Coordinates of C-alpha atoms in Angstrom, one line a residue:
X1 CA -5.0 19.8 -30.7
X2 CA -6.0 16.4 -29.0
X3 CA -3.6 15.4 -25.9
X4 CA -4.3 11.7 -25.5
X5 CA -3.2 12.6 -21.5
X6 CA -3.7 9.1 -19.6
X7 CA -0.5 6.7 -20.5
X8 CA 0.1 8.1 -23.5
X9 CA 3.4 6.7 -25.0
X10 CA 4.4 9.6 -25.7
X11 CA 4.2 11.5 -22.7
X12 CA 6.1 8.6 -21.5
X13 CA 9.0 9.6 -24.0
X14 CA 8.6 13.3 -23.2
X15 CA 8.3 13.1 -19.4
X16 CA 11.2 13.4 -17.2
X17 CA 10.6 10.9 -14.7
X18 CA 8.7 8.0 -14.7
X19 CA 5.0 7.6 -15.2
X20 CA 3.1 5.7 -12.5
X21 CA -0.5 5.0 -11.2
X22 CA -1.7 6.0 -8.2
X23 CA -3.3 4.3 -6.1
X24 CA -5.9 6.2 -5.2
X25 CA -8.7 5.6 -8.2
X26 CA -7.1 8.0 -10.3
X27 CA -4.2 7.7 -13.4
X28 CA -1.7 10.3 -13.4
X29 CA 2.1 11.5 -14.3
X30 CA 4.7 12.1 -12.2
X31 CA 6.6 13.7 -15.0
X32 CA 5.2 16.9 -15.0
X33 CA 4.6 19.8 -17.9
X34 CA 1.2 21.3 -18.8
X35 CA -0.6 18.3 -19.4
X36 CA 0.1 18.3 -15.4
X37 CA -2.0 21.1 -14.8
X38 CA -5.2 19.9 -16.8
X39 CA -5.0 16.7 -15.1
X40 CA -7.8 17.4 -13.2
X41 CA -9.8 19.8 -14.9
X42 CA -13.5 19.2 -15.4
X43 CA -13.9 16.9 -18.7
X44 CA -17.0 18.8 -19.8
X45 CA -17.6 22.8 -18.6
X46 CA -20.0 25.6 -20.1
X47 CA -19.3 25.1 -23.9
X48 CA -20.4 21.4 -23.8
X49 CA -24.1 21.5 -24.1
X50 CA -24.7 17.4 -23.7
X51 CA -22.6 14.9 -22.6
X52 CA -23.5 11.1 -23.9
X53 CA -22.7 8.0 -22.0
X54 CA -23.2 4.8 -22.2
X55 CA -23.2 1.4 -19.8
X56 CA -21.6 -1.7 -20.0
X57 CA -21.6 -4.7 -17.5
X58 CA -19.9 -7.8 -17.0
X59 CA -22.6 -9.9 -15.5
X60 CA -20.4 -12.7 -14.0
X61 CA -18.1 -10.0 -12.6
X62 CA -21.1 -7.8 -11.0
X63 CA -23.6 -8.6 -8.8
X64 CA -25.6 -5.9 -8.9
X65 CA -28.3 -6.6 -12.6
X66 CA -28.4 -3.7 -14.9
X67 CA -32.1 -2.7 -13.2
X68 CA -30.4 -1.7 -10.3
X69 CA -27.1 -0.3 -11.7
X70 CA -29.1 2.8 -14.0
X71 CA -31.1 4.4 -10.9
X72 CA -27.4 4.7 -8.9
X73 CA -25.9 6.5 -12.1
X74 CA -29.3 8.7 -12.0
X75 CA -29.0 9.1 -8.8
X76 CA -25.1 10.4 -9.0
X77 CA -25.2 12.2 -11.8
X78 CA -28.3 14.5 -10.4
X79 CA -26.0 14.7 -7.2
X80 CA -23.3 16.6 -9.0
X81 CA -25.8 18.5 -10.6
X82 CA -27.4 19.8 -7.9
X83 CA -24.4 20.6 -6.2
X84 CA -23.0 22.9 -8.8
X85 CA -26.4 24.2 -9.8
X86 CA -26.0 27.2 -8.0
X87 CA -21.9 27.3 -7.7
X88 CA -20.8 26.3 -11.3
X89 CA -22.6 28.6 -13.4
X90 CA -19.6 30.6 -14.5
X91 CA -17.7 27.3 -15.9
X92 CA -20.6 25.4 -16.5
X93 CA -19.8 22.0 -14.2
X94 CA -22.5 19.7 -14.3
X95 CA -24.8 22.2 -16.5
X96 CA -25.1 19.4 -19.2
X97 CA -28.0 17.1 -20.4
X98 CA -26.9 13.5 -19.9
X99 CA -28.0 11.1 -22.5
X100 CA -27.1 7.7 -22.2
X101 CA -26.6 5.5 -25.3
X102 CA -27.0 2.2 -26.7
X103 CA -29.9 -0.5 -25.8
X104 CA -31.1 -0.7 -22.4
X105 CA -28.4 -4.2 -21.5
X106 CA -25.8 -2.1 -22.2
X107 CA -23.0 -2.0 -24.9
X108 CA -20.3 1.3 -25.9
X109 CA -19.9 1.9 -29.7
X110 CA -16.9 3.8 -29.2
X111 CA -17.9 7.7 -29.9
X112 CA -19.4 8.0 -26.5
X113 CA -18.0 11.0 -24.1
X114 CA -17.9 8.8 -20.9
X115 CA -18.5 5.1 -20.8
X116 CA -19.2 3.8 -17.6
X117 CA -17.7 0.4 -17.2
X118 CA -19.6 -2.5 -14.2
X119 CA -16.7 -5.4 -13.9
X120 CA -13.4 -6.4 -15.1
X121 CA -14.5 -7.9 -18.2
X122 CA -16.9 -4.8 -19.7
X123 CA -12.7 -3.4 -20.5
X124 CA -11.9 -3.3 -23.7
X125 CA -8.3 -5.0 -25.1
X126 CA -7.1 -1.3 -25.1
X127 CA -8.3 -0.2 -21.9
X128 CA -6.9 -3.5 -20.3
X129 CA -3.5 -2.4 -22.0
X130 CA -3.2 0.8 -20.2
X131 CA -2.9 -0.7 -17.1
X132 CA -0.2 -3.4 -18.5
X133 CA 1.4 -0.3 -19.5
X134 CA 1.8 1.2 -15.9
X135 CA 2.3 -2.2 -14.8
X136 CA -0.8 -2.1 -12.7
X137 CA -3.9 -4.5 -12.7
X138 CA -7.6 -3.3 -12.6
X139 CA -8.3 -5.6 -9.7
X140 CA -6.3 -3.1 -7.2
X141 CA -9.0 -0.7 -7.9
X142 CA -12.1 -0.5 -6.0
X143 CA -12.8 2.1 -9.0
X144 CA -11.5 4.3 -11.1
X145 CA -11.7 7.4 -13.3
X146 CA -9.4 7.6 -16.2
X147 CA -9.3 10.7 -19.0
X148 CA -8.5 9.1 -22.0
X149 CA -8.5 11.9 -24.6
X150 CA -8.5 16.2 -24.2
X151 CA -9.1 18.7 -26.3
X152 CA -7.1 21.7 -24.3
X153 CA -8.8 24.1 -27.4
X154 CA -12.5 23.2 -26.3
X155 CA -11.3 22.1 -23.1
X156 CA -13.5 18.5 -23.5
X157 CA -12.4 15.0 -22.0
X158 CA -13.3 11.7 -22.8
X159 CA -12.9 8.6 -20.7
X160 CA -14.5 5.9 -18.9
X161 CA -15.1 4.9 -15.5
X162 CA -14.7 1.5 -14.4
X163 CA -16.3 0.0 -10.6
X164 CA -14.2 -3.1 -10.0
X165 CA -15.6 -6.5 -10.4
X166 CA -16.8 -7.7 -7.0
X167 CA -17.7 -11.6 -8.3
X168 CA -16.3 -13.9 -10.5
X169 CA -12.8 -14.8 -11.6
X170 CA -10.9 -11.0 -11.6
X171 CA -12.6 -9.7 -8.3
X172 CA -11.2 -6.6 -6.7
X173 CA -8.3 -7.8 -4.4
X174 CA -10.4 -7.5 -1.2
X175 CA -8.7 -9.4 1.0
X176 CA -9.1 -12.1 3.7
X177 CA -12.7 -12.2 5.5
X178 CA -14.3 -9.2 3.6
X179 CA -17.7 -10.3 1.5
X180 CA -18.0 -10.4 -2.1
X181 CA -21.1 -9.2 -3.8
X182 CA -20.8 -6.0 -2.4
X183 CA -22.5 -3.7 -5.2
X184 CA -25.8 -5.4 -4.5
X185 CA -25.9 -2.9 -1.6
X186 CA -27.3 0.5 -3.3
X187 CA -25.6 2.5 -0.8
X188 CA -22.0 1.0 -1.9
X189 CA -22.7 1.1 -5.4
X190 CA -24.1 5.0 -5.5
X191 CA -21.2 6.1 -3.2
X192 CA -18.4 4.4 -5.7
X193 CA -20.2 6.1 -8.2
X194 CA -20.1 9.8 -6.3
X195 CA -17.0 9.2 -5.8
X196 CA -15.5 8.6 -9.4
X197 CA -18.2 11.0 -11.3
X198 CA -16.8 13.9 -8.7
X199 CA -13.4 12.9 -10.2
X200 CA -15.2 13.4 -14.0
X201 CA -16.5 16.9 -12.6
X202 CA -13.1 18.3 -11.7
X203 CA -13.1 17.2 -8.1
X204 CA -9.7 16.2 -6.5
X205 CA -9.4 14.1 -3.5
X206 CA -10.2 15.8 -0.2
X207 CA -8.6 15.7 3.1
X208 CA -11.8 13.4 4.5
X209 CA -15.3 12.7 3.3
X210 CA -16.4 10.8 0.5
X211 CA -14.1 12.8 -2.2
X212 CA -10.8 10.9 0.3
X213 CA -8.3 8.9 -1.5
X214 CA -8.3 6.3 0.7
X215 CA -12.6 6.4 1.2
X216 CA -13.2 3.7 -2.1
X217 CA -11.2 0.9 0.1
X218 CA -12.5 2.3 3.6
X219 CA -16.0 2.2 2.3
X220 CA -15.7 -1.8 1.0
X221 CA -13.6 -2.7 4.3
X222 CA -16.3 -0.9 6.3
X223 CA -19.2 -2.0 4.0
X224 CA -22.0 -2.7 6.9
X225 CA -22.1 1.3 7.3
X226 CA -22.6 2.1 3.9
X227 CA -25.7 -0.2 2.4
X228 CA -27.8 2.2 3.1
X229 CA -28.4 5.7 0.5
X230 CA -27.2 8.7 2.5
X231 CA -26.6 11.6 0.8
X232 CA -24.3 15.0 2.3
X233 CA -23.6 18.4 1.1
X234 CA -20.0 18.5 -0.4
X235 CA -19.8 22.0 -0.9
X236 CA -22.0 23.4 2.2
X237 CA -22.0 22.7 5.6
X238 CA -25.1 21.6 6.3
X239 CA -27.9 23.7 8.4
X240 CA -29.3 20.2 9.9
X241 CA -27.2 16.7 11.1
X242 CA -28.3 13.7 13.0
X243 CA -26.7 11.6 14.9
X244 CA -27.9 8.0 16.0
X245 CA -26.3 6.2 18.7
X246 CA -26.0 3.0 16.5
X247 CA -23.6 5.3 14.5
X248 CA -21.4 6.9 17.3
X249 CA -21.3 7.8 20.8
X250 CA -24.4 10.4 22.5
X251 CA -23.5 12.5 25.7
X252 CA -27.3 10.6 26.9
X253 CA -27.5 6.9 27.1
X254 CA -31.2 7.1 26.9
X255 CA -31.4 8.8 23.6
X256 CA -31.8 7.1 20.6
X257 CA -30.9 10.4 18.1
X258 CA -30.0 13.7 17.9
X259 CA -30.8 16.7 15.9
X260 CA -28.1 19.4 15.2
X261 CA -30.6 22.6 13.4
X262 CA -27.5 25.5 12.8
X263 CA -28.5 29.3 11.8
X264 CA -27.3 30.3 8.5
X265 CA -24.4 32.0 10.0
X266 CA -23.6 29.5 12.3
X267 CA -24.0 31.8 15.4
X268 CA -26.3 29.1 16.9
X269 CA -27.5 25.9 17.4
X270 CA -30.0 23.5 18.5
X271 CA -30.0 20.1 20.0
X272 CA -33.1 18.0 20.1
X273 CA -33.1 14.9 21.6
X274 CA -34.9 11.5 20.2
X275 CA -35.6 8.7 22.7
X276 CA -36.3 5.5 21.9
X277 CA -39.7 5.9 21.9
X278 CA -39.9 8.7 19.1
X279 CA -40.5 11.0 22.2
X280 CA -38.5 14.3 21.4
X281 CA -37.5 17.1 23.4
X282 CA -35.0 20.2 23.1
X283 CA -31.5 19.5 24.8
X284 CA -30.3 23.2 24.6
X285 CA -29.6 25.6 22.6
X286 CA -25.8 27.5 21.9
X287 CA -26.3 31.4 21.1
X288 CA -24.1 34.2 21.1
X289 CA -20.9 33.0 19.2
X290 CA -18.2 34.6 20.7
X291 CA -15.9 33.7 17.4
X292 CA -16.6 31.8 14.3
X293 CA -13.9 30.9 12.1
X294 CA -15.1 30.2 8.4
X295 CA -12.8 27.8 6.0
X296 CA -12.8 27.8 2.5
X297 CA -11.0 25.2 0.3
X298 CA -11.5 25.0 -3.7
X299 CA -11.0 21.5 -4.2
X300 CA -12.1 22.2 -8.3
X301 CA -9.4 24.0 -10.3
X302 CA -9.6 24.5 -14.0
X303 CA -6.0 25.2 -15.8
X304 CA -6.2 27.3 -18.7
X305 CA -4.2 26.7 -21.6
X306 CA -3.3 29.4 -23.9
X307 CA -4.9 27.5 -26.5
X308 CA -8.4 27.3 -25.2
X309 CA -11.0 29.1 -26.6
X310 CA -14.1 29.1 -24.1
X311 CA -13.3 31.7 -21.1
X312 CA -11.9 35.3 -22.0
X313 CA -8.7 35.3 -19.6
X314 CA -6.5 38.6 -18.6
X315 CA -2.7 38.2 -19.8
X316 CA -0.8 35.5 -17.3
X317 CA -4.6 34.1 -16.1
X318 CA -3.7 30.4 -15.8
X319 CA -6.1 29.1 -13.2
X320 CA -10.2 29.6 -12.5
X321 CA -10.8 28.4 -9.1
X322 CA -14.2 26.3 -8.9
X323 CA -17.0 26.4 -5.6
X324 CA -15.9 26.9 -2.4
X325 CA -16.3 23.7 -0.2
X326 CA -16.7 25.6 3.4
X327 CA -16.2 24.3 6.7
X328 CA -16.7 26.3 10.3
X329 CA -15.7 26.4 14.0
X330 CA -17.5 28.6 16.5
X331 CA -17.5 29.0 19.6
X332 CA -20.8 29.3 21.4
X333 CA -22.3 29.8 25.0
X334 CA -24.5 26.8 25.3
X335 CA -27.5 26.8 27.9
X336 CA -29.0 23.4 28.7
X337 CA -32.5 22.4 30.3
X338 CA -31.9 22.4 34.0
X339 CA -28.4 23.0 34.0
X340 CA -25.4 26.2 34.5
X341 CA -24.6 27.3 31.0
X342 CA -21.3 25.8 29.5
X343 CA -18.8 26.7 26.3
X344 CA -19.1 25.1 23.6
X345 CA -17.3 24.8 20.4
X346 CA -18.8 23.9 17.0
X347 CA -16.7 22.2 14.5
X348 CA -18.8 21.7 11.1
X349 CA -18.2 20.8 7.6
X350 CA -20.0 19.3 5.1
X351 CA -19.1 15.6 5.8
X352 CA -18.7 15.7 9.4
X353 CA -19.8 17.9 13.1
X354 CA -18.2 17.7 15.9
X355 CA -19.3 19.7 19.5
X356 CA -16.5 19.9 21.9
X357 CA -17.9 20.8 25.9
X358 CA -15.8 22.8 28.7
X359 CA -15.8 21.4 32.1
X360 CA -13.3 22.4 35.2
X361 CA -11.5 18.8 34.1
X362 CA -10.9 20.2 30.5
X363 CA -12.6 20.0 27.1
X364 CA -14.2 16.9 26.7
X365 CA -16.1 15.4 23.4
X366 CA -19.7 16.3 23.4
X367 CA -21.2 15.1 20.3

């Protein structure tokens, strides 16, 4: 059976309460009901061999030209991939071969499995009409991911996902004194696109990081940090961080960088220092932790219907739980060049480290 899930009229007759958009680059139901719980599963796991998208752009709406808009999707797409490589294999998220469709300017026939949509006017009539229907406009979207169809048998979505127009005459409502022409930044454009794709790969919104509800407007409002390409780990923590000063605060005015290396258990740690110069030299090293506390959230759920057909369940099995996205605080002894050893404590995750310091006065920000 086919649930059309997103705005349906008919889930608006069924449900309860009253259907709404949020406002967070995602469509969903306040109603509740099974179609609830598949709201954010995965549109494609292990039984969906290839997965065909295609492009469309509205060139007076987007400022970034089709030759630049194709490496981005590459480049998302094999993000996802690689994260899941070695944590999906049991469901199969992100396993698939991606074909894109249609001629190399872009167009959508219709039987695609994800359309990616560049600007306002690459929506369709119907598409446009689903927003009318929640009484919402596409230009209060930086972007957005939206399920249009689910098979809860084969457990397969189809949808499309639109980055809001950022020229033109329907620009994304970004406000007073913020700059159009945004997606001609790479880094903007491949982080809108992480950000809804993780949506198409079951990912809900995390608590921070790039996966946050509220990152898609932070990003455009804080769009001089993000030109750049920089891609994290979303699952992992990561073994190796750097920190420039023209990013945040060092404990050494003289330094331009530091390097955080972490041991794969997170018992240690070294700091490497990068002046101005390119001179490096080792800061200090933490050893010994006297506690480490590891976190794991599973920000990927899959509901299973009693209808589907692709995983063998046990009786009263409603839920397979995706990767674990892990986060850590340790605390270490920390001996630096030249000086009395201190505490430290070691806050890690795989968007963000923080190094708290002990001193007689208290515990004061280190890095």
């Amino acid at each position: 059976m086919r649930i059309l899930l997103m705005l349906s009229l008919t889930l608006l007759c069924l449900s309860s309460a009253a259907h709404a958009v949020r406002t967070d680059g995602e469509f969903g139901s306040s109603g509740g009901g099974e179609f609830q719980r598949d709201q954010h599963n995965p549109w494609f796991v292990k039984n969906t061999a290839q997965v065909e998208y295609c492009v469309e752009i509205d060139p007076e709406g987007f400022s970034a030209p089709a030759e630049k808009i194709q490496p981005m999707i590459d480049r998302a797409l094999q993000y996802w991939v690689k994260e899941f490589a070695d944590r999906g294999a049991l469901l199969g998220i992100a396993a698939q071969k991606f074909v894109r469709t249609g001629p190399p300017s872009g167009g959508c026939q219709g039987s695609e499995d994800l359309k990616l949509q560049f600007g306002y006017g690459a929506l369709s009539a119907e598409q446009k009409n689903r927003f009318t229907i929640a009484g919402e406009q596409p230009q209060d979207y930086v972007g957005i991911a939206v399920r249009t169809d689910y098979d809860r048998k084969t457990l397969k979505g189809k949808g499309f996902v639109l980055i809001a127009s950022d020229r033109g005459a329907s620009p994304y409502n970004f406000g007073a004194g913020l700059s159009r022409n945004l997606w001609s930044h790479e880094g903007l454009l491949f982080r809108i696109l992480q950000h809804e794709l993780g949506h198409v790969f079951g990912i809900a919104h995390t608590e921070s990081g790039f996966m946050a509800a509220d990152f898609p407007e932070a990003m455009v409002r804080n769009y001089g940090s993000y030109r750049t390409i920089k891609e994290t780990p979303f699952f992992a923590a990561p073994a190796f961080y750097l920190a420039c000063a023209s990013d945040r605060p060092l404990p050494y005015p003289d330094l331009s960088c530091m390097e955080i290396t972490t041991s794969t258990n997170w018992q240690s740690f070294t700091a490497t220092g990068i002046k101005n110069g390119g001179e490096r030299f080792i800061i200090g090293q933490g050893e010994s932790g006297k506690r480490t506390s590891v976190q794991q959230q599973y920000p990927v759920r899959v509901f299973l219907p009693k209808e589907q057909a692709v995983f063998e369940t046990t009786p009263g099995e409603l839920f397979w739980k995706g990767p674990a996205r892990t986060s850590v605080k340790s605390v270490l002894t920390f001996t630096e060049t030249g000086k009395d050893k201190s505490s430290m404590l070691l806050e890690l995750s795989p968007d963000s480290l923080e190094i708290y310091q002990t001193k007689p006065t208290g515990i004061e920000r280190w890095l």
